[in-house]
Coordinates of C-alpha atoms in Angstrom, one line a residue:
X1 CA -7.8 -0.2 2.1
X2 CA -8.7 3.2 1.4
X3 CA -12.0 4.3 -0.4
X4 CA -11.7 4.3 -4.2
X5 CA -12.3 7.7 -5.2
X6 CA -10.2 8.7 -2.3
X7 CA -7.1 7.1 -3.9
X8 CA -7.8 8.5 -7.2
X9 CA -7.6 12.1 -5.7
X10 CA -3.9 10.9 -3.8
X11 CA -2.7 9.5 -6.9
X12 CA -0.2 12.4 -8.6
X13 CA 3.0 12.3 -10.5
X14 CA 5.6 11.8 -7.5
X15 CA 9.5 13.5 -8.2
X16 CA 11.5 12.9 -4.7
X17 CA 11.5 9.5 -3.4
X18 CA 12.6 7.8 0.1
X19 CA 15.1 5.5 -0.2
X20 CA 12.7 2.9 1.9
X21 CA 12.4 -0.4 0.0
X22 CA 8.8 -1.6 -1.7
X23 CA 8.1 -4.7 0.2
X24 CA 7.9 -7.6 -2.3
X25 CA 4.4 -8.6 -1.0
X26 CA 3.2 -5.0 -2.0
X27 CA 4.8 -4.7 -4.7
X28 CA 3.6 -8.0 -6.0
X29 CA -0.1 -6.5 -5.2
X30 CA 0.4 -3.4 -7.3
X31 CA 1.4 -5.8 -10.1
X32 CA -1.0 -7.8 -10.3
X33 CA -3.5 -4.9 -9.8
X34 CA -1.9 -4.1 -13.8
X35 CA -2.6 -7.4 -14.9
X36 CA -6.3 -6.4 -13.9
X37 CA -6.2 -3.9 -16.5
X38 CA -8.5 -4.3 -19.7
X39 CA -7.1 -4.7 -23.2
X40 CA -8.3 -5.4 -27.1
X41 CA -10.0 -8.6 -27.2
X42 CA -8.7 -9.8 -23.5
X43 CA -5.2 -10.3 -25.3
X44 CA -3.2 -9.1 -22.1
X45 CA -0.6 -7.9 -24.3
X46 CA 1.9 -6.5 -21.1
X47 CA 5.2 -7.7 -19.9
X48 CA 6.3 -5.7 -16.7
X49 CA 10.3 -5.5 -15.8
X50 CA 11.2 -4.8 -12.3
X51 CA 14.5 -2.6 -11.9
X52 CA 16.4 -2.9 -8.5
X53 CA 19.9 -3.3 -9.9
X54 CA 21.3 0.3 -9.1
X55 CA 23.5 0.4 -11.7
X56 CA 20.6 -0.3 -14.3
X57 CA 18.9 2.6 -12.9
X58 CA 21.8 5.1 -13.0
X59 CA 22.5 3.9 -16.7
X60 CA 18.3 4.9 -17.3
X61 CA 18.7 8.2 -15.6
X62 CA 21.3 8.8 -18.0
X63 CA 19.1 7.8 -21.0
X64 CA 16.2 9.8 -19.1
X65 CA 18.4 13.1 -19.4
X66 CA 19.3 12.5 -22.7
X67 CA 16.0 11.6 -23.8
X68 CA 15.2 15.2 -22.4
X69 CA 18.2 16.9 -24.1
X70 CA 16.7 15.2 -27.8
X71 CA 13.4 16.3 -27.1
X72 CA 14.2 19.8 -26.3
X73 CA 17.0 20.2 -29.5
X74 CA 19.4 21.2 -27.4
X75 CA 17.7 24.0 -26.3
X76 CA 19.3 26.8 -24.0
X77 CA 18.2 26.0 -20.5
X78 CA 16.7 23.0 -21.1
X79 CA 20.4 20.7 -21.7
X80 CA 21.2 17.2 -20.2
X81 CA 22.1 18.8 -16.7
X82 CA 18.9 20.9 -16.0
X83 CA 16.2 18.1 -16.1
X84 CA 13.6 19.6 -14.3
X85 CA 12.2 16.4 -12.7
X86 CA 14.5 15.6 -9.5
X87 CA 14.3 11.6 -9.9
X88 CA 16.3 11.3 -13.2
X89 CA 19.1 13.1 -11.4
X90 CA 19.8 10.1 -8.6
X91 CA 16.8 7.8 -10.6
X92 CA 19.5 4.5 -9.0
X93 CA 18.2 5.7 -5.6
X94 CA 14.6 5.4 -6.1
X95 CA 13.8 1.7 -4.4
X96 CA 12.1 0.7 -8.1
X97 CA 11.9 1.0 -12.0
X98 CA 9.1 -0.8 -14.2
X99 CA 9.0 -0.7 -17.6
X100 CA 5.8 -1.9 -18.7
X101 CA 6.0 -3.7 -22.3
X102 CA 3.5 -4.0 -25.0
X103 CA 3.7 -6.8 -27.7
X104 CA 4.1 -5.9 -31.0
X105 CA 0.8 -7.6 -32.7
X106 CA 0.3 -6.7 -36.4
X107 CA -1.9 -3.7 -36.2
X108 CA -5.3 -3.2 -38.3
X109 CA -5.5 0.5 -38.0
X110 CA -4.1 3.2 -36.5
X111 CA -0.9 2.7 -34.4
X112 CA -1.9 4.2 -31.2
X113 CA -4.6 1.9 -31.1
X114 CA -1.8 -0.2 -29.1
X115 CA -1.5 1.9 -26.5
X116 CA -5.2 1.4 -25.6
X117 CA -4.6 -2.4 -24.8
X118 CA -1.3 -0.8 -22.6
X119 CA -1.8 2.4 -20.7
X120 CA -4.9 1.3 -18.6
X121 CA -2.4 -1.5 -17.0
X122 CA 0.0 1.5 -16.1
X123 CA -2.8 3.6 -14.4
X124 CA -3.7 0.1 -12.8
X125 CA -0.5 0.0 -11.2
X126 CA -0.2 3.6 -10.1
X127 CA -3.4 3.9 -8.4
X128 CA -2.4 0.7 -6.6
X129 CA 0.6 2.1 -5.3
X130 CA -1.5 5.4 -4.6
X131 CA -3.9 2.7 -2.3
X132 CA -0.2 1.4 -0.5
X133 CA 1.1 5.4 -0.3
X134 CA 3.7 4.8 -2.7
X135 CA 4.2 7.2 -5.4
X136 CA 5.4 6.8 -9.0
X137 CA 5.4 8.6 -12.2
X138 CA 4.5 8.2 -15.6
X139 CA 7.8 8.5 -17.8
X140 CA 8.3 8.5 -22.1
X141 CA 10.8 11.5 -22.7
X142 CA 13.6 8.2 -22.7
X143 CA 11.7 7.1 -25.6
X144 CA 14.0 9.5 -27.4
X145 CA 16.8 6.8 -26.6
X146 CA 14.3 4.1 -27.3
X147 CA 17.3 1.4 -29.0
X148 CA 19.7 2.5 -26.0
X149 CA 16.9 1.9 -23.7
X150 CA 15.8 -1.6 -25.4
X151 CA 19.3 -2.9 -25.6
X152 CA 20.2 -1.7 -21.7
X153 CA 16.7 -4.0 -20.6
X154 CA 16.7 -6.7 -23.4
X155 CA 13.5 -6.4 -24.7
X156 CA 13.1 -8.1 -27.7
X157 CA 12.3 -6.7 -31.2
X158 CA 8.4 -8.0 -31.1
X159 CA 7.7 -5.7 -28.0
X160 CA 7.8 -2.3 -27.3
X161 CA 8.8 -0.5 -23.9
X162 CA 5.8 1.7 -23.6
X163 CA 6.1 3.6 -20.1
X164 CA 8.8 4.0 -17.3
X165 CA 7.6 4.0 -14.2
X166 CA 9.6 4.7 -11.1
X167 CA 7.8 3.7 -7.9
X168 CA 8.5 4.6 -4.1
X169 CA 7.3 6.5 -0.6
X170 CA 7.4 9.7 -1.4
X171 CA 9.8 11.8 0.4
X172 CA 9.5 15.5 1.4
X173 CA 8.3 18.2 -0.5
X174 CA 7.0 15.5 -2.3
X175 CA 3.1 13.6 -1.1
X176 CA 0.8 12.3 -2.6
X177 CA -2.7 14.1 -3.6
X178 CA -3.5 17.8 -4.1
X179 CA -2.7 17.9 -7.2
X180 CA -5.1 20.2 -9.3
X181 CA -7.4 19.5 -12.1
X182 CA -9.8 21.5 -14.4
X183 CA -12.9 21.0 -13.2
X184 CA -15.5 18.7 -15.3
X185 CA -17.5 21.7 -16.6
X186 CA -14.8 22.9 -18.0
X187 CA -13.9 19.4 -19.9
X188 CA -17.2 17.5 -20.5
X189 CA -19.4 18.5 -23.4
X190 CA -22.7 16.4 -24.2
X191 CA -23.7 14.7 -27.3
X192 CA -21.4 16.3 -29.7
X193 CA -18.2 19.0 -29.4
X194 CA -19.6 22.0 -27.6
X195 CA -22.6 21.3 -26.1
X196 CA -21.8 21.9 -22.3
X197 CA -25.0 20.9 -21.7
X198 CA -25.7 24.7 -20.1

């Protein structure tokens, strides 16, 4: 397996997949590298569904683009048919579709608390496919369809369908790493808001 920090680097949002199957071993292995993931008092609050049915996928390309459509108000340019990102055009040919699902605990506090027991499970599973060279994204614009979405997969009413994530080799233009990131100076204060520590 590749050195840690190396896959972290590789690890970028991929839009152009092969049509190459995940192998179930591997993809078993990037699954349980999310159930690795930390969460609020150990409660492991994820459910993960796996999409290969093609038409399932078409139907949540569909609710991608609309998602998109909402988000944008219908904006000039920016309608159903110019999505910018490539997969949710043919998403039924990328190999695979999670949907990683939170469960809907009664909250003390703040509601985005959730997603801290949630999203380091997702970046679990993408640098996992990073380590096997498989690249995925990090979807929500479908959110915006969120009922169409929940009723297409079945998830019930006492869990949430936090993040899409389609997950594949990536095909040319497409590769993993390179992609480019401030640098820390330029993000990382020290001991309060700031300080840069200069």
């Amino acid at each position: 397996m590749p050195d840690f920090f190396d896959v972290v680097r590789s690890q970028r949002g991929t839009a152009y997949y092969k049509p190459d199957p995940v192998p179930d071993g591997v993809l078993h292995q990037i699954l349980q590298a999310a159930t690795r993931a930390p969460s609020g008092s150990n409660r492991q609050p994820w459910r993960f569904i796996v999409v290969r049915d093609r038409e399932v996928k078409r139907r949540l390309g569909e609710l991608y683009r609309e998602g998109q459509h909402r988000a944008s108000g219908g904006a000039p340019g920016r309608d159903a048919g110019e999505v910018p990102v490539h997969f949710s055009v043919g998403m039924e040919d990328v190999p695979v579709l999670v949907m990683v699902c939170v469960e809907l605990w009664e909250m003390r506090g703040a509601e985005w608390y959730r997603g801290a027991s949630i999203y380091p499970a997702v970046q679990n599973l993408m640098l996992a496919a990073a380590a096997h060279g498989i690249g995925t994204r990090l979807t929500t614009i479908w959110q915006h369809c969120y009922e169409d979405v929940a009723e297409l997969l079945g998830v019930p009413d006492d869990w949430g369908a936090m993040a899409l994530v389609p997950i594949g080799y990536p095909q040319p233009p497409d590769h993993l790493g390179g992609s480019r990131r401030k640098p820390v100076s330029e993000v990382t204060f020290y001991d309060r808001w700031g300080n840069t520590g200069a």
